[in-house]
mmCIF file of C-alpha atoms and ligand atoms in Angstrom:
data_model
loop_
_atom_site.group_PDB
_atom_site.id
_atom_site.type_symbol
_atom_site.label_atom_id
_atom_site.label_comp_id
_atom_site.label_asym_id
_atom_site.label_seq_id
_atom_site.Cartn_x
_atom_site.Cartn_y
_atom_site.Cartn_z
ATOM 1 C CA MET A 17 185.315 -18.731 -118.137
ATOM 2 C CA ASN A 18 182.405 -16.525 -117.175
ATOM 3 C CA SER A 19 183.694 -15.200 -113.917
ATOM 4 C CA ILE A 20 187.109 -14.841 -112.402
ATOM 5 C CA LYS A 21 187.405 -15.805 -108.768
ATOM 6 C CA HIS A 22 190.437 -13.699 -108.199
ATOM 7 C CA LYS A 23 191.504 -15.624 -105.101
ATOM 8 C CA LYS A 24 192.885 -18.260 -107.432
ATOM 9 C CA PHE A 25 194.737 -15.678 -109.492
ATOM 10 C CA ILE A 26 197.613 -13.409 -108.703
ATOM 11 C CA TYR A 27 196.722 -10.141 -110.379
ATOM 12 C CA LEU A 28 199.726 -7.921 -111.082
ATOM 13 C CA ASP A 29 198.358 -5.792 -113.896
ATOM 14 C CA ASN A 30 196.881 -2.986 -111.801
ATOM 15 C CA SER A 31 197.957 -0.340 -114.287
ATOM 16 C CA ALA A 32 195.582 -1.821 -116.884
ATOM 17 C CA THR A 33 192.676 -1.935 -114.462
ATOM 18 C CA THR A 34 192.045 -2.695 -110.798
ATOM 19 C CA PRO A 35 189.629 -5.098 -109.123
ATOM 20 C CA ILE A 36 186.668 -3.209 -107.722
ATOM 21 C CA ASP A 37 186.778 -2.405 -104.002
ATOM 22 C CA PRO A 38 183.964 -4.317 -102.218
ATOM 23 C CA LEU A 39 182.750 -1.097 -100.552
ATOM 24 C CA VAL A 40 182.489 0.532 -103.994
ATOM 25 C CA ALA A 41 180.590 -2.445 -105.402
ATOM 26 C CA GLU A 42 178.234 -2.393 -102.416
ATOM 27 C CA LYS A 43 177.474 1.309 -102.806
ATOM 28 C CA MET A 44 176.893 0.924 -106.554
ATOM 29 C CA ASN A 45 174.631 -2.059 -105.998
ATOM 30 C CA GLU A 46 172.582 -0.125 -103.483
ATOM 31 C CA THR A 47 172.338 2.815 -105.905
ATOM 32 C CA ILE A 48 171.177 0.604 -108.780
ATOM 33 C CA ARG A 49 168.512 -1.012 -106.602
ATOM 34 C CA THR A 50 167.241 1.981 -104.680
ATOM 35 C CA ASN A 51 168.052 5.104 -106.658
ATOM 36 C CA PHE A 52 166.898 4.770 -110.233
ATOM 37 C CA GLY A 53 165.894 8.419 -110.625
ATOM 38 C CA ASN A 54 167.081 10.772 -113.326
ATOM 39 C CA PRO A 55 169.172 13.515 -111.675
ATOM 40 C CA SER A 56 167.575 16.046 -114.059
ATOM 41 C CA SER A 57 164.042 15.332 -112.802
ATOM 42 C CA ILE A 58 162.509 17.841 -110.430
ATOM 43 C CA HIS A 59 160.482 15.401 -108.299
ATOM 44 C CA THR A 60 161.713 13.782 -105.100
ATOM 45 C CA ILE A 61 163.004 10.646 -106.824
ATOM 46 C CA GLY A 62 165.045 12.791 -109.222
ATOM 47 C CA ARG A 63 166.314 14.966 -106.400
ATOM 48 C CA HIS A 64 167.562 11.872 -104.531
ATOM 49 C CA ALA A 65 169.563 10.908 -107.600
ATOM 50 C CA LYS A 66 170.841 14.468 -107.969
ATOM 51 C CA HIS A 67 171.939 14.440 -104.337
ATOM 52 C CA LEU A 68 174.035 11.288 -104.898
ATOM 53 C CA LEU A 69 175.508 12.783 -108.067
ATOM 54 C CA GLU A 70 176.605 15.929 -106.233
ATOM 55 C CA GLU A 71 177.923 13.945 -103.261
ATOM 56 C CA SER A 72 180.236 12.063 -105.626
ATOM 57 C CA ARG A 73 181.302 15.271 -107.319
ATOM 58 C CA GLU A 74 182.332 16.606 -103.908
ATOM 59 C CA GLN A 75 184.378 13.479 -103.184
ATOM 60 C CA VAL A 76 186.279 13.846 -106.445
ATOM 61 C CA ALA A 77 186.715 17.597 -105.846
ATOM 62 C CA LEU A 78 188.174 16.897 -102.370
ATOM 63 C CA LEU A 79 190.884 14.709 -103.864
ATOM 64 C CA LEU A 80 191.687 17.376 -106.477
ATOM 65 C CA ASN A 81 191.298 20.339 -104.094
ATOM 66 C CA CYS A 82 188.971 22.059 -106.558
ATOM 67 C CA LEU A 83 185.393 23.295 -106.676
ATOM 68 C CA PRO A 84 182.725 20.658 -107.367
ATOM 69 C CA GLU A 85 181.526 22.724 -110.340
ATOM 70 C CA GLU A 86 184.961 22.346 -111.913
ATOM 71 C CA ILE A 87 184.336 18.587 -112.410
ATOM 72 C CA ILE A 88 182.734 17.179 -115.568
ATOM 73 C CA PHE A 89 181.840 13.503 -115.309
ATOM 74 C CA THR A 90 182.627 11.480 -118.438
ATOM 75 C CA SER A 91 182.600 7.865 -119.600
ATOM 76 C CA GLY A 92 186.235 7.457 -118.519
ATOM 77 C CA GLY A 93 189.767 8.708 -118.935
ATOM 78 C CA THR A 94 189.621 8.426 -122.716
ATOM 79 C CA GLU A 95 186.583 10.672 -123.038
ATOM 80 C CA ALA A 96 188.039 13.143 -120.532
ATOM 81 C CA ASP A 97 191.227 13.427 -122.627
ATOM 82 C CA ASN A 98 189.188 13.794 -125.824
ATOM 83 C CA LEU A 99 186.949 16.448 -124.282
ATOM 84 C CA ALA A 100 189.939 18.472 -123.052
ATOM 85 C CA ILE A 101 191.616 18.422 -126.460
ATOM 86 C CA PHE A 102 188.708 18.658 -128.912
ATOM 87 C CA GLY A 103 186.733 20.927 -126.572
ATOM 88 C CA THR A 104 189.654 23.368 -126.729
ATOM 89 C CA PHE A 105 190.447 23.140 -130.443
ATOM 90 C CA ALA A 106 186.776 23.442 -131.424
ATOM 91 C CA ASN A 107 187.226 27.159 -130.722
ATOM 92 C CA LEU A 108 190.603 27.615 -132.402
ATOM 93 C CA PRO A 109 191.736 28.390 -135.960
ATOM 94 C CA LYS A 110 193.679 25.803 -137.952
ATOM 95 C CA GLU A 111 197.066 27.430 -137.455
ATOM 96 C CA LYS A 112 197.063 26.750 -133.693
ATOM 97 C CA ARG A 113 199.354 23.960 -132.503
ATOM 98 C CA PHE A 114 198.822 21.099 -130.044
ATOM 99 C CA VAL A 115 201.947 19.976 -128.219
ATOM 100 C CA THR A 116 202.063 16.708 -126.292
ATOM 101 C CA THR A 117 204.561 13.910 -125.578
ATOM 102 C CA LYS A 118 205.646 10.647 -127.170
ATOM 103 C CA ILE A 119 204.776 8.698 -124.027
ATOM 104 C CA GLU A 120 201.093 9.625 -123.700
ATOM 105 C CA HIS A 121 198.306 7.067 -123.515
ATOM 106 C CA PRO A 122 196.609 6.434 -126.903
ATOM 107 C CA ALA A 123 193.657 8.518 -125.639
ATOM 108 C CA VAL A 124 195.882 11.601 -126.017
ATOM 109 C CA LEU A 125 198.239 10.400 -128.774
ATOM 110 C CA ASN A 126 195.471 9.343 -131.133
ATOM 111 C CA SER A 127 193.529 12.519 -130.386
ATOM 112 C CA ALA A 128 196.645 14.399 -131.509
ATOM 113 C CA VAL A 129 196.739 12.341 -134.718
ATOM 114 C CA GLN A 130 193.073 13.146 -135.348
ATOM 115 C CA LEU A 131 193.623 16.864 -134.669
ATOM 116 C CA ASN A 132 196.428 16.760 -137.208
ATOM 117 C CA ARG A 133 194.112 15.118 -139.764
ATOM 118 C CA LEU A 134 191.714 18.007 -139.183
ATOM 119 C CA GLY A 135 194.509 20.396 -140.162
ATOM 120 C CA TYR A 136 196.092 21.459 -136.849
ATOM 121 C CA PRO A 137 199.883 21.254 -136.495
ATOM 122 C CA ILE A 138 201.120 19.030 -133.652
ATOM 123 C CA SER A 139 204.454 18.363 -131.925
ATOM 124 C CA LEU A 140 205.482 15.361 -129.812
ATOM 125 C CA ILE A 141 208.029 15.872 -127.031
ATOM 126 C CA PRO A 142 210.512 13.023 -126.437
ATOM 127 C CA PRO A 143 211.097 11.799 -122.853
ATOM 128 C CA ASP A 144 214.566 11.297 -121.382
ATOM 129 C CA LYS A 145 215.962 7.779 -120.951
ATOM 130 C CA PHE A 146 214.079 7.374 -117.661
ATOM 131 C CA GLY A 147 210.760 8.143 -119.316
ATOM 132 C CA GLU A 148 210.550 11.601 -117.781
ATOM 133 C CA VAL A 149 209.362 14.586 -119.782
ATOM 134 C CA THR A 150 211.732 17.285 -118.569
ATOM 135 C CA VAL A 151 210.935 20.984 -118.317
ATOM 136 C CA GLU A 152 213.824 21.628 -120.732
ATOM 137 C CA ALA A 153 212.345 19.263 -123.350
ATOM 138 C CA VAL A 154 208.961 20.966 -122.994
ATOM 139 C CA ASP A 155 210.560 24.396 -123.307
ATOM 140 C CA ASN A 156 212.272 23.329 -126.544
ATOM 141 C CA ALA A 157 208.969 22.154 -128.016
ATOM 142 C CA LEU A 158 206.803 25.179 -127.235
ATOM 143 C CA SER A 159 206.487 27.506 -130.205
ATOM 144 C CA LYS A 160 204.697 30.799 -130.823
ATOM 145 C CA ASP A 161 201.734 29.037 -132.446
ATOM 146 C CA THR A 162 201.212 26.605 -129.505
ATOM 147 C CA ALA A 163 197.710 26.910 -128.034
ATOM 148 C CA MET A 164 197.628 23.849 -125.812
ATOM 149 C CA LEU A 165 200.082 21.545 -124.073
ATOM 150 C CA SER A 166 199.249 18.115 -122.648
ATOM 151 C CA VAL A 167 201.755 16.204 -120.491
ATOM 152 C CA MET A 168 200.723 13.159 -118.480
ATOM 153 C CA HIS A 169 201.281 13.185 -114.709
ATOM 154 C CA ALA A 170 202.561 9.602 -114.376
ATOM 155 C CA ASN A 171 203.287 7.199 -117.198
ATOM 156 C CA ASN A 172 201.167 4.050 -117.367
ATOM 157 C CA GLU A 173 203.982 1.795 -118.579
ATOM 158 C CA VAL A 174 207.045 2.652 -116.535
ATOM 159 C CA GLY A 175 205.370 4.706 -113.788
ATOM 160 C CA THR A 176 207.708 7.698 -114.088
ATOM 161 C CA ILE A 177 206.208 10.857 -112.561
ATOM 162 C CA ASN A 178 206.588 14.174 -114.389
ATOM 163 C CA ASP A 179 207.184 17.512 -112.681
ATOM 164 C CA ILE A 180 203.781 18.864 -113.607
ATOM 165 C CA SER A 181 203.901 22.020 -111.483
ATOM 166 C CA ARG A 182 207.102 23.250 -113.140
ATOM 167 C CA ILE A 183 205.797 22.372 -116.601
ATOM 168 C CA ALA A 184 202.529 24.171 -115.793
ATOM 169 C CA GLU A 185 204.449 27.262 -114.713
ATOM 170 C CA LEU A 186 206.299 27.286 -118.015
ATOM 171 C CA ALA A 187 203.074 26.898 -120.021
ATOM 172 C CA LYS A 188 201.420 29.656 -118.012
ATOM 173 C CA SER A 189 204.337 32.049 -118.592
ATOM 174 C CA LYS A 190 203.778 31.604 -122.327
ATOM 175 C CA GLY A 191 199.997 31.872 -122.187
ATOM 176 C CA ILE A 192 199.507 28.228 -123.217
ATOM 177 C CA LEU A 193 196.572 26.154 -121.961
ATOM 178 C CA PHE A 194 197.821 23.158 -119.962
ATOM 179 C CA HIS A 195 196.174 19.751 -119.594
ATOM 180 C CA SER A 196 197.479 16.696 -117.758
ATOM 181 C CA ASP A 197 196.311 13.093 -118.024
ATOM 182 C CA ALA A 198 196.386 12.047 -114.366
ATOM 183 C CA VAL A 199 194.611 8.725 -114.821
ATOM 184 C CA GLN A 200 197.550 6.807 -113.324
ATOM 185 C CA SER A 201 198.342 9.234 -110.519
ATOM 186 C CA PHE A 202 194.855 10.232 -109.297
ATOM 187 C CA GLY A 203 194.161 8.563 -105.951
ATOM 188 C CA LYS A 204 197.722 7.257 -105.656
ATOM 189 C CA ILE A 205 199.844 10.368 -105.216
ATOM 190 C CA PRO A 206 198.694 13.920 -104.421
ATOM 191 C CA THR A 207 196.841 15.521 -107.333
ATOM 192 C CA ASP A 208 196.029 18.925 -105.869
ATOM 193 C CA VAL A 209 195.214 20.907 -109.011
ATOM 194 C CA LYS A 210 196.300 24.147 -107.346
ATOM 195 C CA ASN A 211 199.745 22.747 -106.531
ATOM 196 C CA LEU A 212 199.997 21.152 -109.955
ATOM 197 C CA GLY A 213 198.895 24.396 -111.619
ATOM 198 C CA VAL A 214 196.924 22.646 -114.366
ATOM 199 C CA ASP A 215 194.050 24.154 -116.352
ATOM 200 C CA MET A 216 192.562 20.741 -117.074
ATOM 201 C CA LEU A 217 193.147 17.245 -115.704
ATOM 202 C CA SER A 218 191.748 13.806 -116.622
ATOM 203 C CA LEU A 219 191.006 10.902 -114.302
ATOM 204 C CA SER A 220 189.319 7.515 -114.419
ATOM 205 C CA ALA A 221 187.555 5.306 -111.849
ATOM 206 C CA HIS A 222 188.716 1.852 -112.890
ATOM 207 C CA LYS A 223 192.385 2.532 -112.176
ATOM 208 C CA ILE A 224 191.533 3.274 -108.535
ATOM 209 C CA TYR A 225 189.368 0.246 -107.606
ATOM 210 C CA GLY A 226 186.247 1.840 -109.068
ATOM 211 C CA PRO A 227 184.053 0.776 -112.001
ATOM 212 C CA LYS A 228 184.902 0.893 -115.694
ATOM 213 C CA GLY A 229 183.199 3.379 -117.990
ATOM 214 C CA VAL A 230 183.342 6.420 -115.742
ATOM 215 C CA GLY A 231 185.850 9.201 -115.211
ATOM 216 C CA ALA A 232 186.041 12.964 -115.052
ATOM 217 C CA LEU A 233 187.667 16.040 -116.486
ATOM 218 C CA PHE A 234 188.654 18.913 -114.205
ATOM 219 C CA VAL A 235 188.315 22.244 -115.981
ATOM 220 C CA LYS A 236 189.517 25.279 -114.042
ATOM 221 C CA LYS A 237 186.879 27.942 -113.517
ATOM 222 C CA GLY A 238 187.172 30.570 -116.229
ATOM 223 C CA ILE A 239 188.559 28.189 -118.882
ATOM 224 C CA GLU A 240 186.094 27.844 -121.735
ATOM 225 C CA ILE A 241 185.801 24.565 -123.601
ATOM 226 C CA SER A 242 183.126 23.534 -126.081
ATOM 227 C CA PRO A 243 181.063 20.400 -125.623
ATOM 228 C CA THR A 244 181.918 17.540 -127.972
ATOM 229 C CA THR A 245 178.584 15.750 -127.551
ATOM 230 C CA PHE A 246 175.346 17.643 -128.062
ATOM 231 C CA GLY A 247 172.057 17.191 -126.286
ATOM 232 C CA GLY A 248 170.779 18.216 -122.872
ATOM 233 C CA MET A 249 172.333 20.620 -120.407
ATOM 234 C CA HIS A 250 173.970 17.949 -118.219
ATOM 235 C CA GLU A 251 177.354 18.600 -116.624
ATOM 236 C CA ASN A 252 177.256 22.360 -117.071
ATOM 237 C CA ALA A 253 176.288 21.909 -120.735
ATOM 238 C CA LYS A 254 179.740 20.405 -121.371
ATOM 239 C CA ARG A 255 178.794 16.745 -121.588
ATOM 240 C CA ALA A 256 175.276 15.905 -122.716
ATOM 241 C CA GLY A 257 173.589 12.652 -121.722
ATOM 242 C CA THR A 258 171.868 11.302 -118.625
ATOM 243 C CA GLU A 259 174.562 10.709 -116.043
ATOM 244 C CA ASN A 260 175.811 7.179 -115.286
ATOM 245 C CA LEU A 261 174.708 7.473 -111.665
ATOM 246 C CA PRO A 262 175.826 4.043 -110.349
ATOM 247 C CA GLY A 263 179.199 4.531 -112.037
ATOM 248 C CA ILE A 264 179.625 8.058 -110.742
ATOM 249 C CA VAL A 265 178.666 6.948 -107.236
ATOM 250 C CA GLY A 266 181.325 4.231 -107.583
ATOM 251 C CA LEU A 267 183.905 6.818 -108.639
ATOM 252 C CA GLY A 268 182.990 9.019 -105.659
ATOM 253 C CA MET A 269 183.350 6.130 -103.242
ATOM 254 C CA ALA A 270 186.631 4.979 -104.827
ATOM 255 C CA ALA A 271 188.006 8.525 -104.550
ATOM 256 C CA LYS A 272 186.978 8.727 -100.887
ATOM 257 C CA ILE A 273 188.726 5.435 -100.054
ATOM 258 C CA CYS A 274 191.879 6.591 -101.877
ATOM 259 C CA ARG A 275 191.881 9.930 -100.102
ATOM 260 C CA GLU A 276 191.559 8.327 -96.680
ATOM 261 C CA ASN A 277 194.213 5.661 -97.278
ATOM 262 C CA MET A 278 196.627 7.158 -99.807
ATOM 263 C CA GLN A 279 199.770 7.213 -97.692
ATOM 264 C CA GLN A 280 199.196 3.784 -96.192
ATOM 265 C CA HIS A 281 198.383 2.112 -99.529
ATOM 266 C CA SER A 282 201.325 3.758 -101.214
ATOM 267 C CA GLU A 283 203.766 2.590 -98.532
ATOM 268 C CA TYR A 284 202.352 -0.934 -98.616
ATOM 269 C CA VAL A 285 202.416 -1.217 -102.410
ATOM 270 C CA SER A 286 205.925 0.204 -102.712
ATOM 271 C CA SER A 287 207.215 -2.183 -100.030
ATOM 272 C CA LEU A 288 205.914 -5.112 -102.125
ATOM 273 C CA ARG A 289 207.357 -3.662 -105.318
ATOM 274 C CA ASP A 290 210.735 -3.056 -103.703
ATOM 275 C CA HIS A 291 210.758 -6.607 -102.355
ATOM 276 C CA LEU A 292 210.064 -7.995 -105.825
ATOM 277 C CA GLN A 293 212.702 -5.762 -107.343
ATOM 278 C CA MET A 294 215.257 -6.845 -104.730
ATOM 279 C CA ARG A 295 214.549 -10.516 -105.269
ATOM 280 C CA LEU A 296 214.929 -10.162 -109.037
ATOM 281 C CA ILE A 297 218.175 -8.209 -108.671
ATOM 282 C CA ALA A 298 219.529 -10.997 -106.439
ATOM 283 C CA GLU A 299 218.256 -13.974 -108.419
ATOM 284 C CA LEU A 300 217.547 -13.078 -112.059
ATOM 285 C CA PRO A 301 220.569 -12.720 -114.331
ATOM 286 C CA ASP A 302 220.670 -10.165 -117.143
ATOM 287 C CA PHE A 303 217.763 -7.820 -116.722
ATOM 288 C CA THR A 304 217.397 -4.053 -116.528
ATOM 289 C CA ILE A 305 214.814 -1.820 -114.867
ATOM 290 C CA ASN A 306 213.014 0.675 -117.109
ATOM 291 C CA GLY A 307 211.974 4.087 -115.834
ATOM 292 C CA SER A 308 213.128 6.244 -112.979
ATOM 293 C CA GLN A 309 213.849 4.384 -109.752
ATOM 294 C CA SER A 310 213.578 7.426 -107.533
ATOM 295 C CA ASN A 311 210.645 9.164 -109.159
ATOM 296 C CA ARG A 312 208.171 6.402 -109.891
ATOM 297 C CA LEU A 313 204.674 5.318 -108.887
ATOM 298 C CA ALA A 314 204.746 2.796 -106.012
ATOM 299 C CA SER A 315 203.024 0.168 -108.149
ATOM 300 C CA HIS A 316 205.309 -0.083 -111.160
ATOM 301 C CA LEU A 317 208.131 -2.439 -112.034
ATOM 302 C CA ASN A 318 208.983 -2.466 -115.740
ATOM 303 C CA ILE A 319 211.905 -4.674 -116.742
ATOM 304 C CA THR A 320 213.725 -5.854 -119.844
ATOM 305 C CA VAL A 321 214.896 -9.466 -119.601
ATOM 306 C CA SER A 322 217.680 -10.092 -122.113
ATOM 307 C CA ASP A 323 217.054 -12.707 -124.777
ATOM 308 C CA VAL A 324 213.546 -13.699 -123.724
ATOM 309 C CA GLU A 325 210.292 -12.722 -125.457
ATOM 310 C CA GLY A 326 207.952 -10.725 -123.219
ATOM 311 C CA GLU A 327 204.969 -12.577 -124.666
ATOM 312 C CA SER A 328 206.515 -15.940 -123.767
ATOM 313 C CA MET A 329 207.072 -14.877 -120.156
ATOM 314 C CA LEU A 330 203.513 -13.542 -119.977
ATOM 315 C CA MET A 331 202.069 -16.822 -121.283
ATOM 316 C CA PHE A 332 204.249 -18.887 -118.957
ATOM 317 C CA LEU A 333 203.101 -16.895 -115.925
ATOM 318 C CA ASP A 334 199.491 -16.909 -117.103
ATOM 319 C CA LEU A 335 199.555 -20.711 -117.021
ATOM 320 C CA LYS A 336 200.495 -20.393 -113.357
ATOM 321 C CA GLY A 337 197.593 -18.025 -112.731
ATOM 322 C CA ILE A 338 199.748 -14.916 -112.588
ATOM 323 C CA ALA A 339 198.575 -11.906 -114.630
ATOM 324 C CA ILE A 340 201.166 -9.392 -115.795
ATOM 325 C CA SER A 341 201.590 -7.316 -118.924
ATOM 326 C CA THR A 342 204.174 -6.772 -121.604
ATOM 327 C CA GLY A 343 204.146 -3.224 -123.091
ATOM 328 C CA SER A 344 201.111 -1.019 -122.597
ATOM 329 C CA ALA A 345 197.885 -2.846 -121.805
ATOM 330 C CA CYS A 346 196.243 -0.906 -124.584
ATOM 331 C CA SER A 347 198.569 -2.292 -127.211
ATOM 332 C CA SER A 348 198.482 -5.882 -125.972
ATOM 333 C CA GLY A 349 197.176 -8.206 -128.623
ATOM 334 C CA SER A 350 199.002 -6.100 -131.172
ATOM 335 C CA PRO A 351 202.609 -6.944 -131.982
ATOM 336 C CA ASN A 352 203.741 -3.305 -131.845
ATOM 337 C CA PRO A 353 206.509 -2.645 -129.357
ATOM 338 C CA SER A 354 205.720 -0.077 -126.680
ATOM 339 C CA LYS A 355 206.035 3.491 -127.970
ATOM 340 C CA THR A 356 207.060 4.662 -124.512
ATOM 341 C CA LEU A 357 209.968 2.213 -124.287
ATOM 342 C CA LEU A 358 211.136 3.039 -127.819
ATOM 343 C CA ALA A 359 210.941 6.765 -127.070
ATOM 344 C CA MET A 360 213.112 6.133 -123.983
ATOM 345 C CA GLY A 361 215.767 4.695 -126.285
ATOM 346 C CA LEU A 362 215.188 0.941 -126.006
ATOM 347 C CA THR A 363 215.663 -1.081 -129.191
ATOM 348 C CA VAL A 364 212.721 -2.946 -130.731
ATOM 349 C CA LYS A 365 214.292 -6.181 -129.483
ATOM 350 C CA GLN A 366 214.599 -4.816 -125.931
ATOM 351 C CA ALA A 367 211.016 -3.525 -126.004
ATOM 352 C CA HIS A 368 209.826 -6.985 -127.069
ATOM 353 C CA SER A 369 211.706 -8.448 -124.083
ATOM 354 C CA SER A 370 209.999 -6.167 -121.576
ATOM 355 C CA LEU A 371 207.481 -6.877 -118.843
ATOM 356 C CA ARG A 372 205.283 -4.571 -116.824
ATOM 357 C CA ILE A 373 204.366 -5.727 -113.345
ATOM 358 C CA THR A 374 201.994 -3.375 -111.518
ATOM 359 C CA ILE A 375 201.146 -4.067 -107.909
ATOM 360 C CA GLY A 376 197.942 -3.095 -106.124
ATOM 361 C CA LYS A 377 196.573 -2.834 -102.611
ATOM 362 C CA ASN A 378 195.082 -6.341 -102.771
ATOM 363 C CA ASN A 379 198.395 -8.098 -103.409
ATOM 364 C CA THR A 380 200.210 -9.925 -100.622
ATOM 365 C CA LEU A 381 203.852 -10.741 -99.905
ATOM 366 C CA ASP A 382 203.029 -14.358 -100.833
ATOM 367 C CA ASP A 383 201.809 -13.177 -104.273
ATOM 368 C CA ILE A 384 205.071 -11.375 -104.782
ATOM 369 C CA ASN A 385 207.295 -14.243 -103.677
ATOM 370 C CA LEU A 386 205.399 -16.730 -105.830
ATOM 371 C CA THR A 387 205.658 -14.390 -108.808
ATOM 372 C CA ALA A 388 209.390 -13.946 -108.297
ATOM 373 C CA ASP A 389 209.819 -17.753 -108.087
ATOM 374 C CA GLU A 390 207.769 -18.367 -111.229
ATOM 375 C CA LEU A 391 209.314 -15.540 -113.226
ATOM 376 C CA ILE A 392 212.823 -16.756 -112.449
ATOM 377 C CA LYS A 393 211.778 -20.297 -113.461
ATOM 378 C CA ALA A 394 210.126 -19.001 -116.630
ATOM 379 C CA VAL A 395 213.238 -17.137 -117.706
ATOM 380 C CA GLN A 396 215.513 -20.131 -116.987
ATOM 381 C CA HIS A 397 213.166 -22.373 -118.932
ATOM 382 C CA LEU A 398 212.738 -20.035 -121.906
ATOM 383 C CA ARG A 399 216.435 -19.239 -122.145
ATOM 384 C CA GLY A 400 217.217 -22.951 -121.921
ATOM 385 C CA MET A 401 214.766 -23.747 -124.699
ATOM 386 C CA GLY A 402 216.600 -21.351 -126.966
ATOM 387 C CA LEU A 403 213.396 -19.424 -127.637
ATOM 388 C CA ASN A 404 215.529 -16.366 -127.981
ATOM 389 C CA VAL A 405 214.497 -13.268 -129.859
HETATM 390 C C1 PLP B 23 193.707 3.840 -118.542
HETATM 391 C C2 PLP B 23 194.242 5.129 -118.999
HETATM 392 C C3 PLP B 23 193.473 6.007 -119.786
HETATM 393 C C4 PLP B 23 192.113 5.632 -120.296
HETATM 394 O O1 PLP B 23 191.131 5.611 -119.290
HETATM 395 P P1 PLP B 23 189.775 4.796 -119.556
HETATM 396 O O2 PLP B 23 188.933 5.109 -118.380
HETATM 397 O O3 PLP B 23 190.162 3.353 -119.650
HETATM 398 O O4 PLP B 23 189.199 5.314 -120.837
HETATM 399 C C5 PLP B 23 194.008 7.216 -120.139
HETATM 400 N N1 PLP B 23 195.235 7.578 -119.737
HETATM 401 C C6 PLP B 23 196.006 6.777 -118.975
HETATM 402 C C7 PLP B 23 197.357 7.248 -118.550
HETATM 403 C C8 PLP B 23 195.541 5.523 -118.593
HETATM 404 O O5 PLP B 23 196.326 4.736 -117.851
#
């Protein structure tokens, strides 16, 4: 299987990655073919490349309501998270603490583990049963030695959205640097960094119909971080290495499309999600919805189906050409139950019986109805076979 003609597939794993928007692909293709220059070169060919680079930076800055010079392009959300954390702690003594949450993406969680190995104390804040990190829980976790706090904007597994502006206010009142991983929310809900009140914020292109391998870190003017890669003076001397111009151009274009269509896409996607949810409530016995139902990304439906293995449902649907996920995409292939679901209070058995369906702008009502039909059939079949967990 060298290429996936996604017409034949129903793709409902948009939280793991999104299919590239044709307009983004077209713009990247054109850049690769006609704009090979190095943005650092002084000649005309270099200046053309530099122009495209800065045009994309402006597009990303528009969606964040920040200055273009506050954007550092990276190789993706993971590198942006790493740069925020290690770029901050590079300047701090070993007694300073990093506080984050139990529901972060591995890009933040495993950075915290590594910081701890280097000798820095860390704390992990538990979410409530809806997967929300409350201001009260954050307040309880912040100690005198805390230098930096990182709380994700929206969770990648259940879609719950955190009240970042109130958490930022709290951090600010205590003089603590505040970072938010907004990879899931950027381009889908407003991420105005002034309203959110963040010092740093991470984003990625491939979750918003852009290319893989490119993202950015917003760093508020006046906040000093150290580079974590060393070389040339690219990206304000914060991220050395010749810029991935086609990728960055793709990110800029993806951000522009999101900015121009955010409301419309969000309404469309949530109408599909709500339809799916309603059909399952009416026709699927014994399942529960994970995460907040009022305060959730439009795309997400995370459910626990009693007495059926998540993996079995995934395989059953995959045979029908329907792509969904069990726990986090990043832990698929590993048998570990989702850390987010466990932190929300689900048992290991319940976590293993969970599915994540994430809808995107390319899905249709037919996709959703077919998926509901097949999922209901899969559950009937698997329960009937006694393949219980
Ligand atoms: C996908 C994701 C990341 C990682 O981004 P990459 O660009 O794949 O490195 C980080 N955080 C969250 C919340 C994500 O969903």
